[in-house]
Amino acid sequence: MTNHPFQVHDLFQIKRVANAEVSPDGGRIVFEIAQHDVEHNTVNTQLWMVSSTGGQVTQWTTQGSKNRSARWSPSGLWLAFESNRSGTTQIWVMPTDGGEPRQVTQFSSGATKPVWGRDDRYLWVTSQQTFGDRSPNHIATRLMFRHWDSWCDKTVNRVFRIDLDSGESAAETPDDINCPPVGMEGELDYAVSPNGGDFIYVCNSEKQAALSPNNTLYRKKTDGVHERIGNNNACETDPRYSATGRYLSWLAMERPGYESDRRQIMVFDTITNETFSLTPDIDIPIVRYLWSRHTDTVYFDALERGRRSVYRVGTDRQPPSIIYAGQTLTLYGEIDAGTLLVGKDSFATPLELCRLNIPTRELSQITFTNQSLCASVQWAMADDVWFEGADGDSVHGFLLRPTRSGDEYKRPLIVWIHGGPQSAFCDQFHYRWNPQIFAGAGFAVLLLNPRGSTSYGQWFTDQIQGDWGGRVLQDILAGLDAVLTRYDDLDSDRIAAAGGSFGGYMVNWLQGHSDRFKTMICHAGIFNLWNLYYGTEELWFPEWEFGGAAHDNPEIYDRLSPCRHVGNWNTPMLILHGELDYRVPVIEGIGAFTALQRREIDSRLVIFPDEGHWIMRPQNAEQWYQECLAWLKQHL
């Protein structure tokens, strides 16, 4: 069978592996596989089981279409998980030696995120509770009242303790504060001490939550008293206890009001009452972390130069040591004292589960979920590209060249600009902006990590503040020049710019500040910073980026708004936007399209009425790719 370039159809054939959990004895792994069905416009997520040494993979759930977040009980005899098999998403418990699951929550609004206590009797879960006026009308008296693509004017997130013996539930968090918080939430924002004495949770207790990302750690003691932990006024998330219960840890930033500050692993020693950082000198973004079940060791993964490395650190305050670098690994758990469970993916490999041997630093693959499909694809390989950007600083990106070129030697080039701006393109398999689809259609794709990107040091990330359209623009154009100089198979006359969110802002900015591009694609891009400030939900973001509210600092909002430079716009552009996008409201896309039409520039506007900031539903996602490819083929 002849291998074929990667296509949109292939993307939706991939079985998406995620959220693996190791059994307490290290012998088994439960994980999720999600399958996207474009024809029926559905996503079916089921739980699967495999030995931690590999071998036969067994499907563990079949009912319902959303079976997620499986957690082993302390004894390993039970699995708690989310499932929508009864109509709403509730928590179910099933024996791990076989047998039927039983529903253990009955909340009208559903329940998620199960966490076991010290034994198999208690579970802690999250449920979104409704209060106040039950009419369909939205009524707000505070900020924030909506988030991403949902309204939260009449709801509050609360954590409940479920007694599996009696079936009774009891609220653990206040009824007027979101826990988990809405905005800047961690992966899991509550924890139970191993002795069952303390319950730790994260919430944002600010009166106007939209003005502050400064989530705070609280402890609920056995006497029912809630007390704040420490005095850090910046964002804190993800509390965890060590296996012995001596140490309580969490992720903490240092600068209040800044959502993209460096995160450290903080530890509180319950014996000495001392708080200290395990990672004071780590200058890359920590993503996930966990305690060893065998020692007082913490493992964590962190973004590093466009990839994701795995580290370990002890409570002896010695510097962290690297276990594995140079690829993209997602840390899932500890199999035994010398072995970690990780997920591994790349531009050319969907995520699969692997064993990581700590002493030898060797990876051995456990699952082979998409082996047949991957073997049939002619993948585009990614080159690392380093070049000199603004201020003479080194800037990084990736270049994927097409797996087929047609009749021409020169390849058209798409310059991709990521969102954030405090984010990064990494060597990972991305489902929303997958460069393989574009490379498979004959386009070279340049994925740049300009000023503001993460994984290159906090100083590099911080330099975007107040400088949107400055160094970042210089970095993008310098990266374009670098690849055109080094690769003689790229066509300098057929170049497109494409980006989403902040990347969409930069596409709009390039419209008024560069004539290098033959066409552009803007997804959920910012057009008018004044509109953005008064229409977005997390106001702390523009206030940090631009030094305050729009009415307090109007000059920078004016100067950096792409709408102020429409008189220089001349490039054909495709605009895509979700109508339920509350992060970058849809008026931004409509405004940019109106500007293009009034200037009689070839343009197309595609609005997805049932999507938010990201295009997630299978049929919509397929159309999104088809729209982009058709536009590029027409204009390049």
XYZ file of C-alpha atoms in Angstrom:
636
model
C 0.000 0.000 0.000
C 1.404 3.387 -0.997
C 1.631 5.911 1.813
C -0.467 9.034 1.375
C -0.065 12.594 2.654
C -2.036 13.389 5.804
C -5.536 14.678 5.076
C -8.523 16.056 6.974
C -10.211 12.658 6.801
C -7.226 11.041 8.530
C -7.410 13.469 11.444
C -10.871 12.248 12.388
C -9.850 8.595 12.131
C -7.296 9.014 14.909
C -8.226 7.513 18.274
C -7.204 10.152 20.779
C -5.461 8.770 23.877
C -5.548 10.876 27.055
C -5.778 11.011 30.859
C -4.025 7.842 31.965
C -4.025 6.715 35.602
C -1.813 4.039 37.212
C -3.296 1.558 39.692
C -1.985 1.744 43.298
C 0.048 -1.455 42.826
C 1.502 -0.158 39.542
C 0.212 -3.136 37.592
C -2.532 -1.610 35.450
C -3.314 1.596 33.614
C -6.747 3.016 32.874
C -6.961 5.650 30.149
C -9.349 7.343 27.738
C -9.772 6.941 24.000
C -11.924 9.512 22.207
C -13.229 8.807 18.712
C -14.676 11.585 16.529
C -17.528 10.685 14.184
C -17.969 13.394 11.554
C -21.007 11.774 9.941
C -22.992 11.787 13.188
C -21.212 14.854 14.613
C -20.394 13.054 17.855
C -17.428 12.319 20.099
C -17.397 8.950 21.880
C -15.019 8.695 24.850
C -14.559 5.353 26.594
C -12.244 3.971 29.279
C -9.680 1.327 28.387
C -7.326 -0.819 30.457
C -3.833 -2.140 29.787
C -1.077 -3.760 31.819
C 1.696 -1.343 32.768
C 4.100 -3.649 30.920
C 2.017 -3.430 27.739
C 0.097 -6.105 25.871
C -3.605 -6.539 25.221
C -5.738 -3.409 25.565
C -9.254 -3.983 26.938
C -12.244 -1.667 26.626
C -13.588 -1.028 30.127
C -16.749 1.012 29.423
C -19.282 0.834 26.604
C -22.358 2.765 27.757
C -22.705 6.512 27.343
C -20.531 8.709 25.146
C -18.509 10.509 27.842
C -16.601 8.247 30.219
C -13.705 10.220 31.655
C -11.496 11.145 34.615
C -11.110 7.610 36.003
C -9.505 7.383 39.450
C -8.409 4.248 41.313
C -9.542 3.826 44.895
C -6.743 3.529 47.506
C -7.195 -0.266 47.626
C -7.245 -0.534 43.850
C -10.553 -2.424 44.035
C -12.700 0.364 42.576
C -12.667 2.919 39.795
C -14.556 6.184 40.083
C -15.237 8.003 36.829
C -17.473 10.517 35.069
C -20.154 9.173 32.739
C -23.185 10.562 30.940
C -24.830 7.135 30.577
C -27.811 8.190 32.715
C -28.452 11.396 30.749
C -26.334 13.883 32.698
C -22.678 13.606 33.630
C -22.523 11.933 37.046
C -19.934 10.002 39.063
C -20.032 6.228 38.815
C -18.060 3.567 40.681
C -17.217 0.132 39.299
C -15.192 -2.856 40.617
C -11.837 -3.303 38.918
C -12.149 -7.093 38.804
C -15.270 -6.859 36.639
C -18.888 -6.094 37.308
C -21.437 -3.385 36.644
C -20.862 0.241 37.667
C -23.257 2.056 39.970
C -24.153 5.725 40.004
C -23.126 7.492 43.224
C -24.168 11.100 42.542
C -27.580 12.507 41.661
C -26.902 16.219 41.212
C -29.337 17.860 38.777
C -26.471 19.746 37.150
C -24.149 16.729 37.127
C -20.816 16.012 38.826
C -17.182 15.777 37.729
C -13.587 15.347 38.952
C -13.745 12.514 41.489
C -11.047 12.322 44.183
C -10.756 9.478 46.693
C -10.033 9.974 50.370
C -7.796 7.817 52.540
C -9.964 4.717 52.020
C -12.613 3.398 49.643
C -15.545 4.960 51.481
C -15.415 8.654 50.532
C -15.246 10.552 47.267
C -14.907 14.279 46.704
C -16.549 15.623 43.537
C -17.371 18.925 41.847
C -20.886 20.027 40.977
C -22.102 23.308 39.510
C -25.004 24.563 41.596
C -27.715 26.931 40.351
C -29.041 29.782 42.468
C -31.336 32.793 42.205
C -33.723 33.539 39.366
C -34.419 30.412 37.303
C -35.730 32.264 34.251
C -33.818 31.819 30.979
C -32.758 35.460 31.076
C -29.212 36.360 32.085
C -28.861 38.760 35.000
C -25.473 40.009 36.198
C -24.541 42.102 39.219
C -20.814 41.396 39.203
C -17.850 40.389 37.050
C -17.415 37.728 35.798
C -20.785 36.562 34.546
C -19.690 34.442 31.569
C -16.544 32.512 30.717
C -15.162 31.042 27.476
C -18.483 29.947 25.911
C -20.856 29.663 28.906
C -22.764 31.970 31.198
C -22.052 31.685 34.912
C -24.326 34.447 36.227
C -26.517 31.990 38.160
C -24.110 29.186 39.019
C -21.385 28.418 41.522
C -18.912 25.514 41.530
C -18.842 23.576 44.785
C -17.039 20.485 46.053
C -19.052 17.787 47.853
C -17.999 14.777 49.887
C -19.874 11.599 48.972
C -20.285 8.804 51.516
C -20.405 5.664 49.369
C -21.857 3.594 52.212
C -24.828 5.831 52.965
C -25.073 7.728 49.690
C -25.188 11.032 51.551
C -23.403 14.157 50.281
C -22.062 17.133 52.193
C -20.774 20.443 50.841
C -17.111 21.129 51.550
C -16.768 24.614 50.048
C -18.740 27.861 50.546
C -21.917 28.475 48.568
C -20.883 31.895 47.254
C -17.361 31.248 45.886
C -16.404 29.081 42.931
C -14.299 26.031 43.718
C -12.800 25.029 41.398
C -12.411 28.665 40.373
C -13.759 30.078 37.111
C -10.622 31.259 35.320
C -6.993 30.232 35.896
C -8.131 26.936 37.369
C -5.588 24.165 37.709
C -5.823 20.573 36.578
C -7.316 19.576 39.954
C -7.876 22.242 42.570
C -8.664 20.277 45.716
C -6.947 17.580 47.754
C -7.552 15.484 50.869
C -4.809 14.787 53.382
C -3.828 11.093 53.655
C -5.105 10.963 57.250
C -8.427 12.467 56.179
C -8.052 15.402 58.546
C -7.768 18.348 56.182
C -9.448 19.308 52.949
C -7.488 21.744 50.740
C -9.140 23.737 47.977
C -8.504 26.650 45.634
C -10.858 29.560 45.036
C -10.860 33.174 43.896
C -12.339 35.151 46.774
C -12.109 38.523 45.010
C -15.425 40.393 44.861
C -14.913 41.055 41.151
C -13.309 37.808 40.013
C -12.782 39.096 36.451
C -10.235 41.621 37.705
C -7.877 39.143 39.339
C -6.343 35.765 38.447
C -5.094 35.489 42.015
C -6.586 32.155 43.062
C -5.827 31.283 46.672
C -5.334 28.096 48.719
C -7.656 27.403 51.661
C -7.829 24.652 54.263
C -11.015 23.290 55.755
C -10.087 21.735 59.091
C -11.886 18.930 60.876
C -13.718 21.485 63.046
C -15.226 23.024 59.892
C -13.165 26.223 60.034
C -11.892 27.558 56.677
C -8.505 29.269 56.781
C -6.223 30.719 54.149
C -2.861 29.026 53.598
C 0.060 31.446 53.428
C 0.047 35.059 52.255
C 0.890 34.859 48.556
C -1.299 37.277 46.596
C -0.549 35.767 43.174
C -2.190 32.763 41.523
C -2.043 29.368 43.275
C -3.410 26.059 41.936
C -3.131 22.260 42.080
C -2.693 21.296 45.757
C -1.226 17.829 46.338
C -0.168 15.839 49.408
C 2.900 13.646 49.589
C 2.264 9.945 50.214
C 3.120 10.233 53.910
C 1.085 13.401 54.369
C 4.048 15.326 55.724
C 4.197 17.721 52.778
C 1.496 19.775 51.131
C 2.471 21.190 47.747
C 0.940 23.496 45.154
C 1.850 25.548 42.094
C 2.346 29.252 42.742
C 3.129 32.374 40.774
C 4.834 35.439 42.250
C 3.330 38.501 40.556
C -0.301 39.338 41.378
C -2.456 40.067 38.346
C -0.248 38.197 35.859
C -1.653 34.967 34.439
C 1.559 33.906 32.651
C 4.081 34.295 35.424
C 6.574 31.542 36.183
C 5.036 28.787 38.331
C 7.002 27.223 41.168
C 6.292 24.063 43.139
C 5.785 25.275 46.691
C 5.877 22.923 49.692
C 4.593 23.276 53.232
C 6.242 20.963 55.771
C 3.554 20.024 58.309
C 6.206 19.028 60.874
C 8.445 22.116 60.774
C 5.697 24.538 59.597
C 8.127 25.779 56.960
C 7.151 26.782 53.410
C 9.719 26.682 50.609
C 10.055 26.308 46.847
C 11.303 23.106 45.250
C 12.010 24.920 41.972
C 13.309 28.430 42.761
C 15.642 28.501 39.766
C 13.495 26.746 37.140
C 12.830 29.329 34.430
C 10.491 27.329 32.183
C 6.741 26.661 32.547
C 5.914 23.730 34.821
C 2.810 21.969 33.495
C 2.065 18.841 35.554
C 3.569 17.426 38.727
C 3.044 14.521 41.114
C 4.504 13.016 44.268
C 6.198 9.642 44.257
C 4.272 6.949 46.094
C 7.563 5.578 47.469
C 9.725 8.580 48.456
C 9.491 12.300 49.117
C 10.303 12.983 45.481
C 8.324 15.170 43.100
C 8.239 14.519 39.364
C 7.185 17.251 36.966
C 7.120 18.067 33.281
C 7.905 21.486 31.847
C 7.893 23.198 28.466
C 11.435 23.634 27.193
C 12.334 25.147 23.806
C 9.215 23.937 22.075
C 9.169 20.512 23.699
C 8.223 19.037 27.078
C 10.837 17.596 29.430
C 10.507 15.493 32.591
C 12.336 16.377 35.843
C 12.529 15.184 39.429
C 13.307 17.053 42.644
C 13.474 16.121 46.312
C 12.580 17.931 49.507
C 16.276 18.226 50.359
C 16.326 21.502 48.341
C 18.865 20.273 45.857
C 18.322 21.553 42.284
C 15.945 19.528 40.093
C 17.568 16.938 37.841
C 16.430 16.199 34.330
C 15.150 12.716 33.533
C 14.292 13.119 29.864
C 14.513 15.966 27.354
C 14.439 16.529 23.621
C 10.928 15.209 22.973
C 7.394 16.021 24.095
C 6.362 13.920 27.099
C 3.260 14.292 29.258
C 3.666 13.020 32.810
C 0.812 10.758 33.973
C 2.009 8.743 36.945
C 4.506 6.506 38.707
C 4.476 2.795 37.864
C 7.164 1.853 40.392
C 10.116 3.502 42.126
C 12.157 3.463 38.933
C 9.504 3.877 36.232
C 7.140 6.651 35.173
C 4.083 6.539 32.937
C 4.201 9.228 30.258
C 2.446 10.110 27.037
C 4.637 10.790 24.025
C 3.639 12.655 20.885
C 5.152 14.808 18.133
C 4.174 16.605 14.941
C 4.109 13.196 13.239
C 2.881 10.959 16.095
C -0.426 11.083 17.979
C -0.023 10.571 21.718
C 0.652 7.045 22.935
C 1.454 5.785 26.434
C 5.037 4.831 27.309
C 7.119 3.594 30.226
C 10.005 5.884 31.131
C 12.834 4.080 32.933
C 14.340 6.646 35.281
C 17.850 5.162 35.764
C 18.400 4.368 32.067
C 16.219 7.183 30.643
C 14.790 4.734 28.134
C 11.291 4.937 26.691
C 9.279 1.814 25.859
C 5.875 2.143 24.209
C 2.847 0.567 25.894
C -0.044 1.423 23.568
C -0.124 1.313 19.784
C -3.599 2.735 19.274
C -3.042 4.309 15.857
C -0.208 2.150 14.548
C -1.960 1.062 11.341
C -3.151 4.524 10.378
C 0.201 6.145 11.133
C 2.030 3.563 9.040
C -0.130 4.479 6.036
C 0.687 8.197 6.172
C 3.574 9.988 4.518
C 4.386 12.412 7.329
C 6.047 15.782 6.873
C 9.103 16.039 9.110
C 9.753 19.161 11.178
C 13.030 21.088 11.136
C 14.035 23.229 14.103
C 14.708 26.773 12.938
C 16.751 29.217 15.021
C 17.349 32.771 13.862
C 18.221 36.245 15.089
C 15.156 38.268 16.007
C 14.549 41.660 17.598
C 17.353 43.056 19.775
C 19.661 40.362 18.363
C 18.003 37.658 20.486
C 17.762 34.040 19.339
C 14.250 33.017 18.325
C 12.972 29.518 17.585
C 10.367 27.881 15.397
C 9.602 24.783 13.334
C 9.330 24.321 9.570
C 7.288 21.503 8.032
C 7.680 21.086 4.282
C 5.066 19.395 2.134
C 5.126 15.684 1.515
C 4.187 16.381 -2.095
C 4.892 19.404 -4.274
C 2.759 18.827 -7.366
C 4.330 19.996 -10.591
C 6.221 22.858 -8.997
C 9.516 22.836 -7.173
C 8.822 25.984 -5.189
C 6.450 25.421 -2.284
C 3.965 28.043 -1.088
C 4.549 28.943 2.565
C 2.141 29.574 5.446
C 3.467 31.512 8.455
C 1.523 30.415 11.540
C 1.269 32.672 14.601
C 0.088 31.111 17.857
C -2.381 32.466 20.376
C -1.766 33.546 23.933
C 0.399 35.488 23.311
C 2.030 33.677 26.241
C 1.954 30.252 24.608
C 4.078 28.305 22.132
C 4.029 25.957 19.186
C 5.476 22.676 20.426
C 6.550 19.442 18.783
C 3.222 17.804 19.529
C 0.242 16.389 17.685
C -2.314 19.200 17.620
C -5.912 18.532 16.625
C -7.164 22.106 16.123
C -4.217 23.601 14.201
C -2.608 20.524 12.687
C 0.226 21.496 10.315
C 0.343 18.005 8.779
C -2.982 18.654 7.033
C -1.569 21.746 5.332
C 1.745 20.084 4.526
C -0.179 17.169 3.085
C -2.005 19.620 0.798
C 1.267 20.958 -0.596
C 2.031 23.913 1.689
C 5.143 24.482 3.769
C 4.238 25.580 7.291
C 6.425 27.831 9.444
C 5.419 27.724 13.111
C 7.140 30.584 14.896
C 7.576 31.202 18.624
C 8.245 34.949 18.663
C 8.448 37.349 21.603
C 5.919 36.475 24.283
C 6.233 32.724 23.692
C 6.722 30.356 26.599
C 9.426 27.700 27.128
C 12.371 30.042 26.372
C 12.708 31.791 29.737
C 10.411 34.144 31.625
C 12.213 37.226 30.315
C 11.334 36.231 26.754
C 7.681 35.725 27.700
C 7.478 39.026 29.575
C 8.740 41.118 26.657
C 5.362 41.025 24.920
C 3.740 43.144 27.653
C 2.785 46.536 26.234
C 4.654 45.712 23.020
C 2.050 43.929 20.897
C 3.061 44.540 17.309
C 6.624 45.546 18.263
C 9.361 42.959 18.841
C 6.908 40.185 17.972
C 6.439 41.670 14.487
C 10.212 41.941 14.030
C 10.649 38.326 15.141
C 8.017 37.066 12.691
C 9.486 38.894 9.705
C 13.020 37.863 10.688
C 11.921 34.234 10.887
C 10.345 34.504 7.456
C 13.553 35.959 6.021
C 15.619 33.219 7.683
C 13.739 30.299 6.131
C 13.558 31.939 2.701
C 17.342 32.303 2.814
C 18.061 28.777 4.024
C 15.513 26.799 1.991
C 15.602 27.294 -1.758
C 12.392 25.309 -2.333
C 10.146 27.961 -0.725
C 8.337 30.426 -2.967
C 8.847 33.994 -1.732
C 5.975 35.191 -3.929
C 3.396 32.847 -2.411
C 3.306 33.423 1.335
C 0.281 33.429 3.656
C -0.078 34.457 7.304
C -2.480 32.588 9.589
C -3.253 32.735 13.280
C -5.894 32.402 15.970
C -6.709 34.547 19.021
C -3.527 36.601 19.583
C -2.287 35.013 16.344
C -5.407 36.446 14.735
C -4.571 39.827 16.239
C -1.135 39.629 14.625
C -2.691 38.739 11.268
C -4.841 41.868 11.553
C -1.757 43.833 12.598
C 0.249 42.519 9.659
C -2.546 43.696 7.358
C -1.635 47.255 8.222
C 2.114 46.858 8.619
C 3.454 44.478 5.959
C 3.041 43.777 2.261
C 4.920 40.450 2.408
C 1.827 38.242 2.352
C -0.352 37.282 -0.564
C -3.266 36.193 1.624
C -4.217 35.765 5.287
C -6.388 33.653 7.593
C -7.666 35.121 10.847
C -9.425 32.937 13.425
C -10.950 34.615 16.506
C -8.642 37.574 16.013
C -8.727 40.887 17.869
C -9.621 43.896 15.699
C -10.344 46.667 18.220
C -8.710 46.597 21.659
C -11.339 48.963 23.060
C -14.079 46.510 22.119
C -12.022 43.640 23.467
C -11.528 45.273 26.852
C -15.209 45.984 27.404
C -16.429 42.703 25.887
C -14.035 40.004 27.146
C -14.520 38.126 30.436
C -11.069 37.939 32.061
C -10.325 41.635 32.434
C -7.086 40.986 34.293
C -5.534 39.999 30.970
C -5.832 43.295 29.040
C -5.204 45.285 32.219
C -1.854 43.524 32.679
C -0.925 43.586 28.994
C -1.756 47.258 28.448
C -1.103 48.767 31.862
C -4.661 49.261 33.054
C -8.207 49.697 31.848
C -8.892 51.175 28.423
C -10.364 54.354 29.931
C -7.301 54.780 32.167
C -4.692 54.158 29.476
C -6.390 55.053 26.172
C -3.218 55.838 24.248
C -1.906 52.260 24.175
C -5.326 50.798 23.353
C -5.540 53.215 20.423
C -1.980 52.746 19.221
C -2.062 48.937 19.259
C -5.550 48.436 17.797
C -5.436 46.972 14.262
C -8.621 48.887 13.414
C -6.609 52.140 13.517
C -4.604 50.967 10.498
C -7.394 49.766 8.198
C -6.372 52.440 5.691
C -3.293 50.312 4.942
C -5.172 47.014 4.511
C -4.889 45.438 1.056
C -4.515 41.664 1.485
C -7.306 39.111 0.822
C -8.350 37.472 4.063
C -10.486 34.613 5.371
C -12.063 35.260 8.785
C -13.433 32.485 11.006
C -15.099 32.975 14.382
C -17.290 31.173 16.920
C -20.455 33.053 17.829
C -20.241 31.792 21.430
C -16.711 33.123 21.851
C -16.723 35.243 25.005
C -12.923 35.504 25.183
C -12.636 37.353 21.844
C -16.273 38.254 21.103
C -17.577 37.688 17.589
C -17.851 41.429 16.904
C -14.077 41.380 16.447
C -14.371 39.078 13.436
C -17.366 40.964 12.092
C -15.517 44.272 12.458
C -12.496 43.035 10.520
C -14.724 41.625 7.771
C -16.617 44.914 7.518
C -13.319 46.777 7.148
C -12.206 44.467 4.354
C -15.526 44.730 2.499
C -15.614 48.527 2.753
C -12.137 48.620 1.242
C -13.302 46.190 -1.473
C -10.713 43.588 -0.510
C -11.451 39.965 -1.349
C -12.655 38.450 1.927
C -14.831 35.714 3.375
C -16.459 35.499 6.817
C -17.368 32.122 8.357
C -19.293 32.220 11.642
C -19.884 29.014 13.644
C -23.053 29.709 15.683
C -22.574 26.808 18.124
C -18.842 27.226 18.797
C -16.764 29.286 21.185
C -13.109 30.305 21.018
C -12.180 26.900 19.578
C -13.975 24.937 16.876
C -14.642 21.600 18.551
C -17.606 19.772 17.022
C -16.492 17.249 14.389
C -18.505 18.625 11.461
C -17.548 22.198 12.282
C -13.881 21.264 12.700
C -13.936 19.495 9.338
C -15.473 22.562 7.701
C -12.905 24.813 9.396
C -10.064 22.880 7.753
C -11.862 22.755 4.413
C -12.459 26.509 4.463
C -8.800 27.202 5.204
C -7.486 24.819 2.549
C -9.877 26.079 -0.129
C -8.936 29.679 0.596
C -5.211 28.957 0.452
C -5.491 26.979 -2.776
C -7.425 29.835 -4.332
C -5.072 32.624 -3.237
C -1.598 31.040 -3.269
